[in-house]
Coordinates of C-alpha atoms in Angstrom, one line a residue:
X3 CA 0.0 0.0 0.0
X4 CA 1.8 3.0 -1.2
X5 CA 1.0 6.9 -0.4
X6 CA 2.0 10.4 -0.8
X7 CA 3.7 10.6 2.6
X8 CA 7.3 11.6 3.3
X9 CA 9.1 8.3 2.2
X10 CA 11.8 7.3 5.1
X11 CA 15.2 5.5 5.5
X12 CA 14.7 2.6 7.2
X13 CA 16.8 0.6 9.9
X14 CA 15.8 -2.7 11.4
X15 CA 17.6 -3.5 14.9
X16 CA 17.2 -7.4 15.1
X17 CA 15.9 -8.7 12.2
X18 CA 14.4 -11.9 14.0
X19 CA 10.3 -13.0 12.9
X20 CA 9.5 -9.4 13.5
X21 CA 11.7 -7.2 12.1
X22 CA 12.5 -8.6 9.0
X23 CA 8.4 -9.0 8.0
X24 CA 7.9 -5.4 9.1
X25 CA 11.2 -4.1 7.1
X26 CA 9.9 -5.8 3.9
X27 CA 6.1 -4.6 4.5
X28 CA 7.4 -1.1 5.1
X29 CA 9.7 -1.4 1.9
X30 CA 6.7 -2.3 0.0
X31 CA 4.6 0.5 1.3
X32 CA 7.8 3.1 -0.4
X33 CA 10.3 3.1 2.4
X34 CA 13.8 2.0 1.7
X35 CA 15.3 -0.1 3.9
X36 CA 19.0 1.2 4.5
X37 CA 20.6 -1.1 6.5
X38 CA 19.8 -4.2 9.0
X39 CA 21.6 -5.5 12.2
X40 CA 21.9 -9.4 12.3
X41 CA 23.6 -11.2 14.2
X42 CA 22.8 -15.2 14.3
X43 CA 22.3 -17.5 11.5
X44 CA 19.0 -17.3 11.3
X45 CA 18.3 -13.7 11.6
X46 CA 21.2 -13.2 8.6
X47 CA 18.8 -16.2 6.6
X48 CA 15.5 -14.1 7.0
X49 CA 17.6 -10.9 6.0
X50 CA 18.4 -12.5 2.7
X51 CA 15.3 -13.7 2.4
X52 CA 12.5 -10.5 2.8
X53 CA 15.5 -7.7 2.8
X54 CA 17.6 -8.9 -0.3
X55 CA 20.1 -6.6 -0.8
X56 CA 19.8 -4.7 2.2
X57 CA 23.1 -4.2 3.9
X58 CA 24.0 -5.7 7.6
X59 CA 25.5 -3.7 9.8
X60 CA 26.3 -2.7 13.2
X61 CA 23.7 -1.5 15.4
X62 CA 25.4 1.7 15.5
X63 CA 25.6 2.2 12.0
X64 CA 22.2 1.1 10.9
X65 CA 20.7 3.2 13.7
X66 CA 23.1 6.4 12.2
X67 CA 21.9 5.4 8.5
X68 CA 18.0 5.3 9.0
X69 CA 15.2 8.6 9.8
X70 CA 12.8 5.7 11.1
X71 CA 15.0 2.8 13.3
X72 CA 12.6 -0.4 14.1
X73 CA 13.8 -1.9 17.0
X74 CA 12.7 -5.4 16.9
X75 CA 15.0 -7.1 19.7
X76 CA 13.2 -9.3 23.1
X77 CA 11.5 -7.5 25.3
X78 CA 14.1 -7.9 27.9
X79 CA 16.8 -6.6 25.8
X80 CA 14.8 -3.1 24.7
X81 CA 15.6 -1.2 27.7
X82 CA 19.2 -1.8 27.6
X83 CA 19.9 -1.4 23.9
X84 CA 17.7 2.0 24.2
X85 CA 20.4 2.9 27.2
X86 CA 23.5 1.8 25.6
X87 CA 23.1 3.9 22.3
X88 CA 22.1 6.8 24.2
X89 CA 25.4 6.7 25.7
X90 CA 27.1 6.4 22.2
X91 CA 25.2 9.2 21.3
X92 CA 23.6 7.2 18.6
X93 CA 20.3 8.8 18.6
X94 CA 18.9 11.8 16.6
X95 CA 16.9 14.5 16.6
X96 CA 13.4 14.1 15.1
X97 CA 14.4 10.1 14.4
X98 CA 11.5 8.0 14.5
X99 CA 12.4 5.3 16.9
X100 CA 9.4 2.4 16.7
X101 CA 9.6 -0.4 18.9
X102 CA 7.3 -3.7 19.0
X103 CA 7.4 -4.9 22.1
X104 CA 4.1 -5.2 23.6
X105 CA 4.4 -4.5 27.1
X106 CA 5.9 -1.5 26.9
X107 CA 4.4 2.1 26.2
X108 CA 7.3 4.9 24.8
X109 CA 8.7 5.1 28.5
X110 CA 11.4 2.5 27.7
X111 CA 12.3 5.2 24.8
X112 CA 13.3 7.9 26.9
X113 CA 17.8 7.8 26.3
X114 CA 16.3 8.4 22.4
X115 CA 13.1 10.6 23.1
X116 CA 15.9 12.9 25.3
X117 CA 18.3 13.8 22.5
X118 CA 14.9 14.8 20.6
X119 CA 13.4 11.4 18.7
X120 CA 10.1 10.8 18.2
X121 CA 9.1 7.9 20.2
X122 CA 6.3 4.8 19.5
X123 CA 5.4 2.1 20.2
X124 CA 3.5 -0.2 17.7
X125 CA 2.7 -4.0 18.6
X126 CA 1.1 -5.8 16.1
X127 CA -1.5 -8.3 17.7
X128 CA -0.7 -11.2 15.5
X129 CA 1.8 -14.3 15.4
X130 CA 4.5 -14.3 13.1
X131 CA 6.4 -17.1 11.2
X132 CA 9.0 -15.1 9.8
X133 CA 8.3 -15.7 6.5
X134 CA 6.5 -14.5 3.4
X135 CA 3.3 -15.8 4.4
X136 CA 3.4 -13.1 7.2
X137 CA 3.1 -10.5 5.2
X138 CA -0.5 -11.5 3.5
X139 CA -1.7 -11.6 7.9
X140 CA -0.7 -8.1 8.7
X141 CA -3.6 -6.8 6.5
X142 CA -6.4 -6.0 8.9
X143 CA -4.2 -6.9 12.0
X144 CA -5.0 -4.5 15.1
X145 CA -1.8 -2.8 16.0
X146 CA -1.7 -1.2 19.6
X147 CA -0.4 2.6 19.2
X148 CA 1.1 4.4 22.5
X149 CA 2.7 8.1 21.9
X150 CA 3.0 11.4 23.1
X151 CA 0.1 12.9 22.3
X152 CA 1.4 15.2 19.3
X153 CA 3.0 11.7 17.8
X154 CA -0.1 9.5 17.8
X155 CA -1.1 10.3 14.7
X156 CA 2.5 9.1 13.0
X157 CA 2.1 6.2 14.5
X158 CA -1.0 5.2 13.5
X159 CA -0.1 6.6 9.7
X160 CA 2.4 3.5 9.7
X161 CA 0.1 0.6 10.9
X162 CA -1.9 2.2 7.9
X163 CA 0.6 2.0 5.4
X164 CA 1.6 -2.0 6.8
X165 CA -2.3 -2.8 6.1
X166 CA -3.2 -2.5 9.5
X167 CA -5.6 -1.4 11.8
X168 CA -4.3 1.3 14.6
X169 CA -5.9 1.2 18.0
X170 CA -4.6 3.8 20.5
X171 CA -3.5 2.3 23.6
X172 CA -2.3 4.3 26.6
X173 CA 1.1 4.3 28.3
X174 CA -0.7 2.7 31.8
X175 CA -2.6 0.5 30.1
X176 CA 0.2 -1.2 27.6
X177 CA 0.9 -4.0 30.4
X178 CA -2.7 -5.0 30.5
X179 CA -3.2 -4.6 27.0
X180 CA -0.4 -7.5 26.5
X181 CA -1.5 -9.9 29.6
X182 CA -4.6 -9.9 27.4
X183 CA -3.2 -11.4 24.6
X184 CA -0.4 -13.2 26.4
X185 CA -3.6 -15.1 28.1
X186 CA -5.6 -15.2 25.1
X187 CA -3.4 -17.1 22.9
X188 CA -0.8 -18.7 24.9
X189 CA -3.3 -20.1 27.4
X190 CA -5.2 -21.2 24.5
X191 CA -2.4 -23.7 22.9
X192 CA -2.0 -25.1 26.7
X193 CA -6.1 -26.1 26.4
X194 CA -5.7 -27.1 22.7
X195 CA -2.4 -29.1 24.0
X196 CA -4.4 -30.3 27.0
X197 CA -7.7 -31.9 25.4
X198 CA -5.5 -33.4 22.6
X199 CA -3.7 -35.5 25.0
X200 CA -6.9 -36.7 27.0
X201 CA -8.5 -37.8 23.9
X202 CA -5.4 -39.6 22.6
X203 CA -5.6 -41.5 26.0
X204 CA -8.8 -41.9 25.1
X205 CA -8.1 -44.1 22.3
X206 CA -8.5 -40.7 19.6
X207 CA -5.7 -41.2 16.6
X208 CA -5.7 -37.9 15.7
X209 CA -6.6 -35.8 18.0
X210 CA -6.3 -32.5 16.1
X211 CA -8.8 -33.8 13.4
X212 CA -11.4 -34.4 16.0
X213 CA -10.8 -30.6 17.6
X214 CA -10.7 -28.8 14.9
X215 CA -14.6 -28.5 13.6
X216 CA -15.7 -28.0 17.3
X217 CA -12.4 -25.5 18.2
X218 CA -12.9 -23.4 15.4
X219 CA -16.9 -22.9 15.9
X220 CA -16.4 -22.4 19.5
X221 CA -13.6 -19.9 18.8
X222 CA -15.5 -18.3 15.5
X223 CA -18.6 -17.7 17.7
X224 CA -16.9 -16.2 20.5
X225 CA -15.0 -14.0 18.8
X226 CA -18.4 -13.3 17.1
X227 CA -19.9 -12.6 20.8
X228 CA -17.0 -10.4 21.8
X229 CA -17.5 -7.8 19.2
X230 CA -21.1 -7.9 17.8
X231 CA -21.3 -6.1 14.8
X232 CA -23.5 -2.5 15.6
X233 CA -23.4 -3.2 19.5
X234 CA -23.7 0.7 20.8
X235 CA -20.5 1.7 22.8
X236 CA -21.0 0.9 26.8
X237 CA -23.9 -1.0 26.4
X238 CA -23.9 -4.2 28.9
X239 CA -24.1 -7.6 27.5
X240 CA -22.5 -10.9 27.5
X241 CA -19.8 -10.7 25.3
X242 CA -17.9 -13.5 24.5
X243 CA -19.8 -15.8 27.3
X244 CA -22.8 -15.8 25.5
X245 CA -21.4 -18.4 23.3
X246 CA -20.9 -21.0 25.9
X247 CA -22.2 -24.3 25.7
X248 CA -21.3 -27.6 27.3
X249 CA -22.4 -28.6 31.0
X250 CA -21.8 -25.4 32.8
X251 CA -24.1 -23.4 30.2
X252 CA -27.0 -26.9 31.4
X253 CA -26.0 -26.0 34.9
X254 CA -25.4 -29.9 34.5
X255 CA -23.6 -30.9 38.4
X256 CA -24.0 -34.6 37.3
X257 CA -21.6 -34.5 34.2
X258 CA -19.2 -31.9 35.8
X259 CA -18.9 -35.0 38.9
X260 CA -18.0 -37.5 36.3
X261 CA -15.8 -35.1 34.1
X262 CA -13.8 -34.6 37.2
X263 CA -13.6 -38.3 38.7
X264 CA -12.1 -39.3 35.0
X265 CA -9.6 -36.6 35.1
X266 CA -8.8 -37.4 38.1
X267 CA -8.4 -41.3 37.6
X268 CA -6.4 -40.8 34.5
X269 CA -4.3 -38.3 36.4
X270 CA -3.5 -40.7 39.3
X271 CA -2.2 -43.2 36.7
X272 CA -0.5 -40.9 34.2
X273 CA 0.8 -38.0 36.5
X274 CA -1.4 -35.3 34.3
X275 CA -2.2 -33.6 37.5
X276 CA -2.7 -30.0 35.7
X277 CA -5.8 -31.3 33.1
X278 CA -7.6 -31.7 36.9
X279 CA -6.9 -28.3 38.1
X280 CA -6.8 -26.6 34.9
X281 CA -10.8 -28.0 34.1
X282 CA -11.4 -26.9 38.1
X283 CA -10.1 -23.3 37.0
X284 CA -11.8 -22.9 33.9
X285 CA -14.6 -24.4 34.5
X286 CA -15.2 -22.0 37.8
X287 CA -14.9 -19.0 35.7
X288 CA -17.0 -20.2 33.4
X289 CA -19.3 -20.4 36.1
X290 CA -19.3 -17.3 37.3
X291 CA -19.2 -15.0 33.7
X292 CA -22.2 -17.3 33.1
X293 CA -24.2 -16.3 36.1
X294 CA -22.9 -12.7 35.6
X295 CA -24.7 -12.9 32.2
X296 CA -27.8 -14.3 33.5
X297 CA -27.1 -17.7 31.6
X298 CA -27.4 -19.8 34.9
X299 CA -29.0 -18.4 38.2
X300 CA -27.6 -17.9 41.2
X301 CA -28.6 -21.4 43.0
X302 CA -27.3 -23.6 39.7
X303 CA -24.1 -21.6 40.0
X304 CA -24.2 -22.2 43.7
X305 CA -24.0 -26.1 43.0
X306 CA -21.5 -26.2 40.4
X307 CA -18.8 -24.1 42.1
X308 CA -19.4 -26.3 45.3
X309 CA -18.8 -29.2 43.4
X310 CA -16.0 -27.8 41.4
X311 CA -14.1 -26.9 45.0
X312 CA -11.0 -28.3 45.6
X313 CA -10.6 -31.6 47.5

């Protein structure tokens, strides 16, 4: 997606899954791409791959080469990179320094933001491969935006030009904003990982065949729930919850009983002690959105959280 804007110089700081997809989307979009830092084996691979021709450098030097530097390095290593070429002097007045990290706001940016760059921070809510592939997925992803007020607008000009869609998050709110997702998708391969093993104990072949159709409807509807399309702003509803189904949604003690005496015989034998807490867990909360929507009353969810207490 190319437009009229100001085209920029472009440096990638670690050109892991990240960087080197966002380097070649921004390339696409008109921005030139002057130089890449890459240091393993891999990172060098993926440079040759999306950034052919672009040169690797030193971190210095790409971050002296570029008007817009996309930091792309682990979360953990942001601060300190930010620190160090702040004390080389490295950083520029009115430089757009982006990074992706998702916990962080444009605080971690301060040794750049104080020798006059532009901080933000712009996390793309979406998993990447490293490859090709990724960048067909970045069109329509939400990207969280957090800036200085003044700076917002930049920020959400470049989600627009990767294909994406910007949502303004705020500087105090960036941590929640990523324990959402964190929970949301990471949690969600531990269930996926969870019910595939019971049902291979179960005597299921393939356990992934027999998820899929019921995963993907569950997910598909609620995602669905979550956002429902012309829902006025504010209004109370169920969200998400709405599309339960299964033994909590029948307020259903009896099954819940036997789900949990399986669980835990197949746990005593195998040592898969976490499918029994994990179901307790979920299957509680599940409880209570439920009654907090008004899909069970308050003496069904009285019996299921009694039988779902620890023992």
């Amino acid at each position: 997606m190319t437009t009229t804007a100001p085209r920029l110089g472009v440096g990638v700081v670690g050109t892991g899954r990240v960087g080197a997809v966002l380097g070649s989307a921004l390339r696409a979009a008109g921005h030139p791409v002057v130089g890449v830092s890459a240091v393993s084996r891999q990172s060098r691979e993926r440079a040759d791959a999306l950034l052919p021709g672009v040169p690797v450098l030193d971190t210095d030097e790409v971050v002296r080469r570029a008007e817009l530097v996309l930091l792309t390095v682990p979360d953990d290593a942001l601060a300190p990179l930010v620190a160090g070429l702040g004390e080389l002097g490295a950083w520029q007045m009115g430089q757009l320094v982006v990074h992706t990290a998702g916990r962080f706001g444009v605080d971690v940016l301060a040794p750049a933001t104080a020798a006059g760059a532009i901080g933000l921070a712009l996390h793309p809510a979406m998993m990447f491969t490293g490859t090709s592939l990724d960048l067909a997925r970045l069109e329509a992803t939400t990207f969280a935006v957090t800036a200085a007020g003044p700076f917002a607008p930049i920020g959400q000009a470049l989600v627009v030009e990767l294909g994406g869609e910007p949502v303004l998050v705020a500087e105090e709110h960036r941590g929640l904003y990523h324990a959402a997702l964190a929970h949301g998708a990471n949690h969600l391969v531990v269930l996926v990982a969870q019910a595939a093993q019971a049902l291979a104990a179960a005597g299921v072949a393939d356990a992934g065949t027999a998820l899929r159709p019921l995963l993907e409807v569950a997910l598909d509807s609620a995602l669905r729930q979550a956002s429902p399309p012309g829902a006025p702003a504010g209004e109370p509803r169920a969200g998400a919850i709405a599309a339960l189904t299964g033994p909590v949604r029948r307020a259903d003690v009896a099954a819940i009983t036997h789900h949990l005496a399986e669980l835990t015989a197949w746990a005593c034998r195998t040592g898969a002690v976490d499918q029994v807490a994990a179901y307790r867990v979920m299957a509680r909360s599940a409880t209570v959105r439920a009654l907090a929507a008004g899909l069970v009353t308050a003496t069904q969810a009285e019996q299921l959280l009694e039988e779902l207490e620890e023992r």
